[in-house]
Amino acid sequence: GPGILTRTLLNAGVRVVAVESNLAFLPSLQSLENSLDGQLKVIYGDFFRLDPLVTGKVKPPALCSDELFETMGVAALPWREDVPVKVFGILPQRKERNTLWRLLFALYECSSIYKYGRVELNVFISEKEYKVLTAKPGEVRAYQALSVLWQVGCEIQLLHMEPWSSFITNLKNGALAIPKSVCLPNDHLCLVRLTPRQNLFTGGLKPTNSSTFVFMVKQCFAKPTSRLADRLNSWSLGNGGKLLSEQEIPESAETRNLYPEDYRRLFEALQKSNMFTGTWFHDEVLESIRNIN
């Protein structure tokens, strides 16, 4: 964009690496870089096209996270250490939901940017997606698998709400080209801070089995009004009712009734019981990951 976030950060005195995908904006950014004595570094690339699943050399503006972090001079930190990098940007609206899913898989697998630690995202997202990310049981239209997985994985903080009119200059039939939303409010772009939780990979949840957790939640929300006990039994586990009883979850509970922390607790109980071992579940997980990527 026109560099509003970049200039705001520079005025705050922080060191900034600007990743710019539009060649039209590069000359002015590079001119600014040359005048700031090292405070700004400009890279041609698209942050939201990091680590594409391709063979061979990545073609710009796509980027490899390893090359990006090496250029920035940022070393990897252990997960429980402080935040190594803070990212500011605006999610591309055309692929907003897909981008949120890709970031989510990278978070749980500690891949891409999350190989370097608990990278903090400060991103503008549509109001409707913010409502989904923060939804709770009872919010029927908003509470989804994406809600559970982002809330388990990150602390979510709303920093600012800005009307669409501040961002959109293209007019269509005399009206602002705002993405449509029937079920949820969508009058603003929301600046949201997503900070990975320090305790994410404690207990039974690990980067090595987190894809199974993601798939489990996705499967539960495929039919959100179904009974959780029926869903567990459909996975050939046989004793879903007993497992729920041990977790003090009512056997009549629907999949959309559980809070995010309940899903994590249930998954860790399943891991301890080894119920997923040797089942068809793992093949389904791998196929799901391939489809999303």
Coordinates of C-alpha atoms in Angstrom, one line a residue:
G1 CA 0.0 0.0 0.0
P2 CA 1.0 3.7 0.3
G3 CA 3.2 3.0 3.4
I4 CA 1.1 4.3 6.2
L5 CA 2.1 1.4 8.6
T6 CA 5.7 1.7 7.5
R7 CA 5.9 5.4 8.2
T8 CA 4.1 5.0 11.6
L9 CA 6.6 2.4 12.7
L10 CA 9.6 4.4 11.5
N11 CA 8.3 7.5 13.4
A12 CA 8.1 5.3 16.5
G13 CA 11.8 4.7 16.2
V14 CA 11.8 1.0 15.6
R15 CA 13.9 -0.9 13.0
V16 CA 11.7 -1.9 10.0
V17 CA 12.0 -4.4 7.3
A18 CA 9.4 -3.6 4.6
V19 CA 8.4 -6.5 2.4
E20 CA 6.8 -5.0 -0.7
S21 CA 5.2 -7.0 -3.5
N22 CA 4.1 -4.1 -5.7
L23 CA 6.9 -2.9 -8.0
A24 CA 5.3 0.5 -8.4
F25 CA 5.9 1.3 -4.7
L26 CA 9.5 0.0 -4.6
P27 CA 11.3 3.2 -5.9
S28 CA 9.9 5.5 -3.2
L29 CA 10.5 2.9 -0.5
Q30 CA 14.1 2.4 -1.6
S31 CA 14.6 6.2 -1.7
L32 CA 13.3 6.3 1.9
E33 CA 15.6 3.4 2.8
N34 CA 18.7 5.3 1.5
S35 CA 17.8 8.3 3.7
L36 CA 17.4 6.6 7.0
D37 CA 20.8 5.3 7.8
G38 CA 19.9 1.7 8.4
Q39 CA 16.6 2.0 10.1
L40 CA 14.7 0.7 7.1
K41 CA 15.4 -2.3 4.9
V42 CA 13.3 -2.9 1.8
I43 CA 12.8 -6.4 0.3
Y44 CA 10.9 -7.2 -2.9
G45 CA 8.4 -9.9 -2.0
D46 CA 5.0 -10.9 -0.8
F47 CA 4.8 -11.9 2.9
F48 CA 1.6 -13.7 2.3
R49 CA 3.2 -15.9 -0.3
L50 CA 6.0 -17.2 2.0
D51 CA 7.2 -20.8 1.5
P52 CA 5.0 -21.9 -1.4
L53 CA 4.8 -25.7 -2.0
V54 CA 6.9 -25.8 -5.2
T55 CA 10.0 -27.6 -6.2
G56 CA 13.1 -25.7 -7.2
K57 CA 13.9 -22.0 -6.7
V58 CA 11.1 -19.8 -5.6
K59 CA 10.2 -17.0 -8.0
P60 CA 9.7 -13.5 -6.6
P61 CA 7.5 -12.0 -5.3
A62 CA 7.1 -15.4 -3.5
L63 CA 9.7 -15.8 -0.7
C64 CA 11.3 -18.4 1.5
S65 CA 11.1 -17.6 5.2
D66 CA 14.7 -18.9 5.7
E67 CA 16.0 -16.3 3.2
L68 CA 13.8 -13.6 4.7
F69 CA 15.0 -14.1 8.2
E70 CA 18.6 -14.4 7.2
T71 CA 18.3 -11.1 5.3
M72 CA 16.7 -9.5 8.4
G73 CA 19.5 -10.9 10.6
V74 CA 17.0 -12.6 13.0
A75 CA 18.0 -15.9 14.6
A76 CA 15.5 -18.5 15.8
L77 CA 14.4 -18.5 19.5
P78 CA 13.1 -21.3 21.6
W79 CA 9.3 -21.3 21.7
R80 CA 9.0 -20.3 25.3
E81 CA 11.3 -17.3 24.8
D82 CA 10.2 -13.7 23.9
V83 CA 8.7 -12.7 20.6
P84 CA 11.5 -12.5 18.0
V85 CA 9.7 -10.5 15.3
K86 CA 6.6 -8.4 15.1
V87 CA 4.8 -8.4 11.7
F88 CA 2.5 -5.6 10.6
G89 CA 0.4 -5.8 7.5
I90 CA -3.0 -6.1 5.9
L91 CA -4.3 -9.5 4.9
P92 CA -5.2 -9.7 1.2
Q93 CA -9.0 -9.7 1.2
R94 CA -9.4 -12.0 -1.8
K95 CA -7.7 -14.8 0.0
E96 CA -8.3 -13.8 3.6
R97 CA -9.8 -17.1 4.8
N98 CA -7.2 -19.2 3.0
T99 CA -4.4 -17.1 4.4
L100 CA -5.7 -17.5 7.9
W101 CA -5.7 -21.3 7.5
R102 CA -2.2 -21.4 6.0
L103 CA -0.8 -19.3 8.9
L104 CA -2.7 -21.6 11.3
F105 CA -1.1 -24.7 10.0
A106 CA 2.4 -23.1 10.1
L107 CA 1.7 -22.1 13.7
Y108 CA 0.8 -25.5 14.9
E109 CA 3.6 -27.3 12.9
C110 CA 6.2 -24.6 13.9
S111 CA 7.0 -24.3 10.2
S112 CA 7.6 -21.2 8.0
I113 CA 7.9 -18.1 10.1
Y114 CA 7.1 -20.0 13.3
K115 CA 10.4 -22.0 13.0
Y116 CA 11.9 -18.8 14.4
G117 CA 9.7 -18.7 17.5
R118 CA 6.5 -17.0 18.6
V119 CA 6.3 -14.5 15.8
E120 CA 3.6 -11.9 16.6
L121 CA 1.2 -10.8 13.9
N122 CA -0.4 -7.4 13.9
V123 CA -2.7 -7.5 10.9
F124 CA -5.7 -5.8 9.5
I125 CA -8.5 -8.4 8.9
S126 CA -12.1 -7.9 8.0
E127 CA -14.5 -7.4 10.8
K128 CA -16.4 -10.6 9.8
E129 CA -13.2 -12.7 10.2
Y130 CA -12.4 -11.1 13.5
K131 CA -15.8 -12.0 14.7
V132 CA -15.1 -15.7 13.7
L133 CA -11.6 -15.7 15.3
T134 CA -13.0 -14.5 18.7
A135 CA -16.4 -16.3 18.7
K136 CA -17.6 -18.5 21.6
P137 CA -20.1 -21.3 21.9
G138 CA -23.6 -19.9 21.5
E139 CA -22.6 -17.6 18.6
V140 CA -24.0 -20.0 16.1
R141 CA -23.1 -18.2 12.9
A142 CA -19.6 -17.2 14.0
Y143 CA -18.3 -20.1 16.1
Q144 CA -16.3 -22.4 13.8
A145 CA -13.2 -24.6 13.7
L146 CA -11.1 -21.5 12.9
S147 CA -12.4 -19.9 16.2
V148 CA -11.3 -22.9 18.3
L149 CA -7.9 -23.3 16.6
W150 CA -6.8 -19.6 16.7
Q151 CA -8.0 -19.2 20.3
V152 CA -6.1 -22.3 21.5
G153 CA -3.0 -21.2 19.6
C154 CA -2.9 -17.5 20.2
E155 CA -3.8 -14.6 22.5
I156 CA -6.1 -12.4 20.3
Q157 CA -6.2 -8.7 21.0
L158 CA -8.2 -6.1 19.1
L159 CA -6.0 -3.0 18.7
H160 CA -8.1 -0.8 16.5
M161 CA -11.2 -0.7 14.2
E162 CA -11.2 1.5 11.1
P163 CA -14.1 2.0 8.7
W164 CA -13.7 0.5 5.2
S165 CA -13.9 4.0 3.7
S166 CA -10.4 4.7 5.1
F167 CA -8.9 2.0 2.9
I168 CA -11.0 1.5 -0.2
T169 CA -10.7 4.0 -3.1
N170 CA -12.2 1.8 -5.9
L171 CA -15.8 2.6 -6.6
K172 CA -18.2 0.1 -8.2
N173 CA -21.5 1.5 -9.5
G174 CA -21.0 4.5 -7.2
A175 CA -20.5 2.5 -4.1
L176 CA -17.5 1.3 -2.1
A177 CA -16.4 -2.2 -3.0
I178 CA -16.7 -3.7 0.5
P179 CA -16.6 -7.5 0.7
K180 CA -20.2 -8.7 1.3
S181 CA -21.2 -10.4 4.5
V182 CA -24.7 -11.6 5.1
C183 CA -24.4 -13.3 8.5
L184 CA -21.8 -11.2 10.4
P185 CA -21.1 -7.5 10.6
N186 CA -18.4 -6.2 8.3
D187 CA -18.3 -2.4 8.5
H188 CA -14.6 -2.2 9.5
L189 CA -11.1 -3.5 9.0
C190 CA -9.8 -4.6 12.4
L191 CA -6.2 -4.3 13.5
V192 CA -5.7 -7.6 15.4
R193 CA -2.7 -8.8 17.4
L194 CA -2.1 -12.6 17.3
T195 CA 0.5 -13.6 19.8
P196 CA 1.3 -17.4 19.9
R197 CA 0.8 -18.8 23.4
Q198 CA 4.0 -19.7 25.4
N199 CA 2.3 -22.8 26.7
L200 CA 0.9 -24.0 23.4
F201 CA 3.2 -27.0 23.2
T202 CA 2.8 -28.3 26.7
G203 CA 0.9 -31.4 27.8
G204 CA -0.1 -33.7 25.0
L205 CA 0.0 -31.2 22.2
K206 CA 3.2 -31.1 20.2
P207 CA 4.3 -29.8 16.7
T208 CA 4.5 -33.5 15.7
N209 CA 0.9 -34.3 16.4
S210 CA -0.7 -30.9 16.1
S211 CA -2.0 -31.6 12.5
T212 CA -4.1 -34.4 14.1
F213 CA -5.6 -31.9 16.5
V214 CA -6.4 -29.4 13.7
F215 CA -8.1 -32.1 11.7
M216 CA -10.0 -33.4 14.7
V217 CA -11.5 -29.9 15.3
K218 CA -12.3 -29.5 11.6
Q219 CA -14.1 -32.8 11.5
C220 CA -16.1 -32.0 14.6
F221 CA -17.3 -28.7 13.0
A222 CA -18.1 -30.4 9.7
K223 CA -21.5 -31.1 11.3
P224 CA -21.7 -28.7 14.3
T225 CA -25.1 -29.9 15.5
S226 CA -24.0 -33.5 15.7
R227 CA -23.4 -35.1 19.1
L228 CA -19.7 -35.2 20.1
A229 CA -20.1 -38.8 21.4
D230 CA -21.4 -39.9 17.9
R231 CA -18.5 -38.2 16.2
L232 CA -16.0 -39.9 18.5
N233 CA -17.6 -43.3 17.9
S234 CA -17.6 -42.7 14.1
W235 CA -13.8 -42.7 14.3
S236 CA -14.0 -46.3 15.4
L237 CA -13.0 -45.4 18.9
G238 CA -16.0 -47.3 20.4
N239 CA -16.1 -45.7 23.8
G240 CA -16.7 -42.0 23.1
G241 CA -19.2 -41.7 25.9
K242 CA -16.7 -43.1 28.5
L243 CA -14.1 -40.6 27.3
L244 CA -16.4 -37.7 27.6
S245 CA -17.5 -38.7 31.0
E246 CA -13.9 -38.8 32.2
Q247 CA -13.5 -35.2 30.9
E248 CA -16.8 -34.1 32.6
I249 CA -18.3 -33.3 29.2
P250 CA -22.0 -34.3 28.9
E251 CA -22.6 -37.1 26.5
S252 CA -25.4 -35.1 24.9
A253 CA -23.0 -32.2 24.0
E254 CA -23.0 -31.0 20.4
T255 CA -19.7 -30.3 18.8
R256 CA -20.4 -26.6 18.8
N257 CA -21.1 -26.6 22.5
L258 CA -17.4 -27.1 23.5
Y259 CA -15.1 -24.2 24.4
P260 CA -11.6 -24.1 22.7
E261 CA -10.0 -25.3 26.0
D262 CA -12.4 -28.3 26.0
Y263 CA -11.2 -29.4 22.6
R264 CA -7.6 -29.2 23.7
R265 CA -8.4 -31.2 26.8
L266 CA -10.2 -33.8 24.8
F267 CA -7.4 -34.2 22.3
E268 CA -4.8 -34.6 25.1
A269 CA -7.0 -37.3 26.6
L270 CA -7.2 -39.1 23.2
Q271 CA -3.4 -38.9 22.9
K272 CA -3.0 -40.6 26.2
S273 CA -5.4 -43.3 25.3
N274 CA -3.6 -44.0 22.0
M275 CA -7.0 -44.1 20.3
F276 CA -5.7 -42.5 17.1
T277 CA -2.7 -44.8 16.7
G278 CA -2.9 -47.0 13.6
T279 CA -6.4 -45.7 12.5
W280 CA -7.4 -44.2 9.2
F281 CA -7.2 -40.8 10.9
H282 CA -3.6 -40.1 10.0
D283 CA -4.2 -40.5 6.3
E284 CA -7.1 -38.1 6.4
V285 CA -5.0 -35.6 8.3
L286 CA -2.3 -35.6 5.6
E287 CA -4.9 -35.3 2.8
S288 CA -6.5 -32.3 4.6
I289 CA -3.1 -30.6 4.9
R290 CA -2.3 -31.0 1.2
N291 CA -5.7 -29.6 0.2
I292 CA -5.4 -26.5 2.4
N293 CA -1.8 -25.8 1.3

